[in-house]
């Protein structure tokens, strides 16, 4: 712990009030005494007690961030931009990771409450009325990112449904006849918050319908989705098939599997991802995917949280833009 | 902000001291009153004021983490494990990112001091005596990760020099004659902390010497290292060349470039990375690299910081293990 105002006062032979006046640039002190006190404070590396100040103000100048993990590239990029914007705005960041475990998420939130964060940015794994009610009981501004909890919370994201619908329409335009949709999180329907994934899936169905594809897609929700793809036939004699993955990371695993089987992408089977994670640039063939600016998510989330904290409420944030990246895999 | 002890006291018609006794399980209160107070506290979602408690204790139960960014896979994995271990040990995590800017790093540290963190885990970009002295002036336990600052600080890392030396010996064993060493950070020598990179480079030179390769390696420190590689010839009529990259991320960029030129790896030119970042599994040919357990770095760093915070000092942490991963690129 650094030196205190009282200690500086003793060293300078003045009262603590005089030290306070000098350090906070208030009147009632001679320039000479002020200069001396500031010099002593500098030499002793005095740090103002922001925490005590925060207590007086009733604020900790801290935003709590609740994410699944940092393994997913998108989450790491999101956290990177949240940290940068928080620091720009003078806020501290307390980071907690839930590992997609609903019970753990509540513990993480309690953890942040103990710290008396001024606001919370959350990529929620819990959902439903009970969780919505729980969040309200916290009496802390909350901004939801990617996974919606209810219409009562600020939300930062893209129109995932529309984006996937357009992606599927793009694929249909390439003459594919059979569709496989890979999304393991759908198996958590009714258990955890899979809002984003539900939206993407609904968009896929809408896109197929609008393109006049009446055969429903083969839906792969197995945790071992690669094993499930492994039991399917593609190429010669099979209908022209596109494997649509709800995240790039699934598409990369599927791509490895298809290559291992000696299948050519897209000649034998088409492949589409979603997210445009930065590692795609090292992968051949270039994956066709949907891009959005995840750093904008972080920026907007922090701005929205700060607006709520400092002004009591925030204007709704419009859904952010996205675009289809035409790679070489469809 | 939640309900306070005073408010609970008014609601229950008892003194704040009685509420305190009930909530902290101290004697001098009837079971009936205690049960009533606890129930009221629960209903009103009472949260103990950890911050006020921390003030009394002189601790904030917070560890500040100073990293470059979260874009690099290794850093994201490191942060993931630091967060998990901190939470296990009851500590909060304040994260600040320096973007490899020495001035910014000092601002980040000030930021953490304002928050009165109990300890700091740092992947430092500053170095030298002045910085060492600065860190000491903070009077806060510090654990350095990857980049050493001085022998006075706890350090978590591998023996980078020995690891690179063994990697180069492995490459020499495959009959390579010419060596190119890619390490842009070496151009920051004398400007920022490149301890890890210096060690790896020294290991490369030692390995070549021990293998009897007297021709010095071509050292590429350009920011545009891919452009520099682009001006070199490989394959037919050229000596058998291995490009040794000090990080996987450089190796992946070089691999993209070599593939673009139609060069075969390793037939026309060998390629080696370092770090074994997880995205390597999607890349062909499999990159030969050096692996270490970055999550152990996080775990050990937190344990070491907590030991210092709670016991005043910590036992030195032995250097962590590593191993060469024989891919298909050498």
PDB file of C-alpha atoms in Angstrom, chain A residues 1 45 47-51 55 58 60 62 69-73 76-77 79-80 83 87 91-97 104 108 110-111 113-116 137-139 249 252-253 256 259 279 281-284 295, chain B residues 1 45 47-51 55 58 60 62 69-73 76-77 79-80 83 87 91-97 104 108 110-111 113-116 137-139 249 252-253 256 259 279 281-284 295:
ATOM      1  CA  UNK A   1       0.000   0.000   0.000  1.00  0.00           C
ATOM      2  CA  UNK A  45       4.528   7.854  -5.319  1.00  0.00           C
ATOM      3  CA  UNK A  47      -1.833   7.379  -5.265  1.00  0.00           C
ATOM      4  CA  UNK A  48      -5.230   8.924  -4.524  1.00  0.00           C
ATOM      5  CA  UNK A  49      -7.549   6.427  -2.884  1.00  0.00           C
ATOM      6  CA  UNK A  50     -10.022   5.915  -5.697  1.00  0.00           C
ATOM      7  CA  UNK A  51     -11.741   3.188  -3.761  1.00  0.00           C
ATOM      8  CA  UNK A  55     -17.423   4.642  -1.739  1.00  0.00           C
ATOM      9  CA  UNK A  58     -21.542   5.214  -4.353  1.00  0.00           C
ATOM     10  CA  UNK A  60     -16.848   1.652  -8.055  1.00  0.00           C
ATOM     11  CA  UNK A  62     -16.182  -0.927 -12.535  1.00  0.00           C
ATOM     12  CA  UNK A  69     -14.715 -18.290 -22.072  1.00  0.00           C
ATOM     13  CA  UNK A  70     -11.862 -16.773 -24.069  1.00  0.00           C
ATOM     14  CA  UNK A  71     -11.128 -19.866 -26.151  1.00  0.00           C
ATOM     15  CA  UNK A  72     -13.529 -18.847 -28.875  1.00  0.00           C
ATOM     16  CA  UNK A  73     -11.766 -16.264 -31.037  1.00  0.00           C
ATOM     17  CA  UNK A  76     -11.362 -12.896 -27.083  1.00  0.00           C
ATOM     18  CA  UNK A  77     -11.805 -10.151 -29.677  1.00  0.00           C
ATOM     19  CA  UNK A  79     -13.184  -8.801 -24.548  1.00  0.00           C
ATOM     20  CA  UNK A  80     -10.284  -6.968 -26.139  1.00  0.00           C
ATOM     21  CA  UNK A  83     -11.351  -3.537 -22.119  1.00  0.00           C
ATOM     22  CA  UNK A  87     -10.351   2.149 -19.993  1.00  0.00           C
ATOM     23  CA  UNK A  91     -13.936   2.331 -15.965  1.00  0.00           C
ATOM     24  CA  UNK A  92     -12.267  -0.769 -14.577  1.00  0.00           C
ATOM     25  CA  UNK A  93     -13.105  -4.221 -15.915  1.00  0.00           C
ATOM     26  CA  UNK A  94     -13.842  -7.231 -13.742  1.00  0.00           C
ATOM     27  CA  UNK A  95     -13.890 -10.331 -15.917  1.00  0.00           C
ATOM     28  CA  UNK A  96     -15.690 -13.563 -15.020  1.00  0.00           C
ATOM     29  CA  UNK A  97     -16.051 -16.638 -17.227  1.00  0.00           C
ATOM     30  CA  UNK A 104     -21.616 -21.071 -12.563  1.00  0.00           C
ATOM     31  CA  UNK A 108     -20.069 -15.290 -11.460  1.00  0.00           C
ATOM     32  CA  UNK A 110     -22.759 -12.894  -7.340  1.00  0.00           C
ATOM     33  CA  UNK A 111     -19.013 -12.461  -7.529  1.00  0.00           C
ATOM     34  CA  UNK A 113     -22.195  -8.027  -7.017  1.00  0.00           C
ATOM     35  CA  UNK A 114     -19.848  -8.572  -4.097  1.00  0.00           C
ATOM     36  CA  UNK A 115     -17.532  -6.261  -5.925  1.00  0.00           C
ATOM     37  CA  UNK A 116     -20.403  -3.785  -6.312  1.00  0.00           C
ATOM     38  CA  UNK A 137     -33.559  -8.052  -8.634  1.00  0.00           C
ATOM     39  CA  UNK A 138     -29.888  -7.073  -8.883  1.00  0.00           C
ATOM     40  CA  UNK A 139     -30.729  -3.399  -9.390  1.00  0.00           C
ATOM     41  CA  UNK A 249     -15.392 -23.482 -35.579  1.00  0.00           C
ATOM     42  CA  UNK A 252     -13.314 -26.011 -39.586  1.00  0.00           C
ATOM     43  CA  UNK A 253     -13.720 -29.348 -37.807  1.00  0.00           C
ATOM     44  CA  UNK A 256     -10.719 -31.374 -41.556  1.00  0.00           C
ATOM     45  CA  UNK A 259     -10.381 -33.513 -46.351  1.00  0.00           C
ATOM     46  CA  UNK A 279      -7.893 -17.845 -38.299  1.00  0.00           C
ATOM     47  CA  UNK A 281      -7.123 -16.767 -43.447  1.00  0.00           C
ATOM     48  CA  UNK A 282      -4.797 -19.727 -42.853  1.00  0.00           C
ATOM     49  CA  UNK A 283      -7.309 -22.305 -44.061  1.00  0.00           C
ATOM     50  CA  UNK A 284      -7.725 -23.730 -47.584  1.00  0.00           C
ATOM     51  CA  UNK A 295     -15.227  -5.221 -31.883  1.00  0.00           C
TER      52      UNK A 295
ATOM     53  CA  UNK B   1     -27.184  -0.597  -4.893  1.00  0.00           C
ATOM     54  CA  UNK B  45     -31.206  -9.807  -1.827  1.00  0.00           C
ATOM     55  CA  UNK B  47     -25.129  -8.457  -0.422  1.00  0.00           C
ATOM     56  CA  UNK B  48     -22.398  -8.009   2.181  1.00  0.00           C
ATOM     57  CA  UNK B  49     -20.294  -4.984   1.399  1.00  0.00           C
ATOM     58  CA  UNK B  50     -17.061  -6.706   0.434  1.00  0.00           C
ATOM     59  CA  UNK B  51     -15.546  -3.407  -0.554  1.00  0.00           C
ATOM     60  CA  UNK B  55     -10.993  -1.495   3.193  1.00  0.00           C
ATOM     61  CA  UNK B  58      -6.501  -3.413   3.734  1.00  0.00           C
ATOM     62  CA  UNK B  60      -9.294  -5.690  -2.193  1.00  0.00           C
ATOM     63  CA  UNK B  62      -8.180  -8.337  -6.537  1.00  0.00           C
ATOM     64  CA  UNK B  69      -3.804  -8.070 -25.904  1.00  0.00           C
ATOM     65  CA  UNK B  70      -6.161 -11.004 -26.320  1.00  0.00           C
ATOM     66  CA  UNK B  71      -5.712 -11.366 -30.086  1.00  0.00           C
ATOM     67  CA  UNK B  72      -2.834 -13.780 -29.716  1.00  0.00           C
ATOM     68  CA  UNK B  73      -4.313 -17.204 -28.977  1.00  0.00           C
ATOM     69  CA  UNK B  76      -6.421 -15.581 -24.493  1.00  0.00           C
ATOM     70  CA  UNK B  77      -5.712 -19.079 -23.169  1.00  0.00           C
ATOM     71  CA  UNK B  79      -6.139 -15.163 -19.366  1.00  0.00           C
ATOM     72  CA  UNK B  80      -8.726 -17.921 -19.355  1.00  0.00           C
ATOM     73  CA  UNK B  83      -9.474 -16.026 -14.365  1.00  0.00           C
ATOM     74  CA  UNK B  87     -12.019 -17.211  -8.890  1.00  0.00           C
ATOM     75  CA  UNK B  91      -9.850 -13.259  -5.945  1.00  0.00           C
ATOM     76  CA  UNK B  92     -11.295 -10.821  -8.454  1.00  0.00           C
ATOM     77  CA  UNK B  93      -9.523 -10.118 -11.725  1.00  0.00           C
ATOM     78  CA  UNK B  94      -8.944  -6.638 -13.124  1.00  0.00           C
ATOM     79  CA  UNK B  95      -7.727  -6.938 -16.690  1.00  0.00           C
ATOM     80  CA  UNK B  96      -5.755  -4.254 -18.516  1.00  0.00           C
ATOM     81  CA  UNK B  97      -4.234  -4.541 -21.997  1.00  0.00           C
ATOM     82  CA  UNK B 104       0.389   2.584 -22.115  1.00  0.00           C
ATOM     83  CA  UNK B 108      -2.372   0.388 -17.151  1.00  0.00           C
ATOM     84  CA  UNK B 110      -1.457   3.172 -12.537  1.00  0.00           C
ATOM     85  CA  UNK B 111      -4.995   2.134 -13.336  1.00  0.00           C
ATOM     86  CA  UNK B 113      -2.909   0.933  -8.428  1.00  0.00           C
ATOM     87  CA  UNK B 114      -5.880   3.265  -8.289  1.00  0.00           C
ATOM     88  CA  UNK B 115      -7.931   0.165  -7.800  1.00  0.00           C
ATOM     89  CA  UNK B 116      -5.541  -0.892  -5.022  1.00  0.00           C
ATOM     90  CA  UNK B 137       8.265   1.521  -5.855  1.00  0.00           C
ATOM     91  CA  UNK B 138       4.716   0.197  -6.202  1.00  0.00           C
ATOM     92  CA  UNK B 139       5.027  -1.914  -3.047  1.00  0.00           C
ATOM     93  CA  UNK B 249       1.663 -16.889 -36.025  1.00  0.00           C
ATOM     94  CA  UNK B 252       1.318 -19.411 -40.538  1.00  0.00           C
ATOM     95  CA  UNK B 253       1.741 -16.168 -42.488  1.00  0.00           C
ATOM     96  CA  UNK B 256       0.355 -18.893 -46.731  1.00  0.00           C
ATOM     97  CA  UNK B 259       1.795 -21.964 -50.729  1.00  0.00           C
ATOM     98  CA  UNK B 279      -5.572 -23.285 -34.599  1.00  0.00           C
ATOM     99  CA  UNK B 281      -4.995 -28.323 -36.148  1.00  0.00           C
ATOM    100  CA  UNK B 282      -6.840 -26.767 -39.091  1.00  0.00           C
ATOM    101  CA  UNK B 283      -3.688 -26.085 -41.072  1.00  0.00           C
ATOM    102  CA  UNK B 284      -2.019 -28.302 -43.716  1.00  0.00           C
ATOM    103  CA  UNK B 295      -2.702 -22.803 -18.933  1.00  0.00           C
TER     104      UNK B 295
END
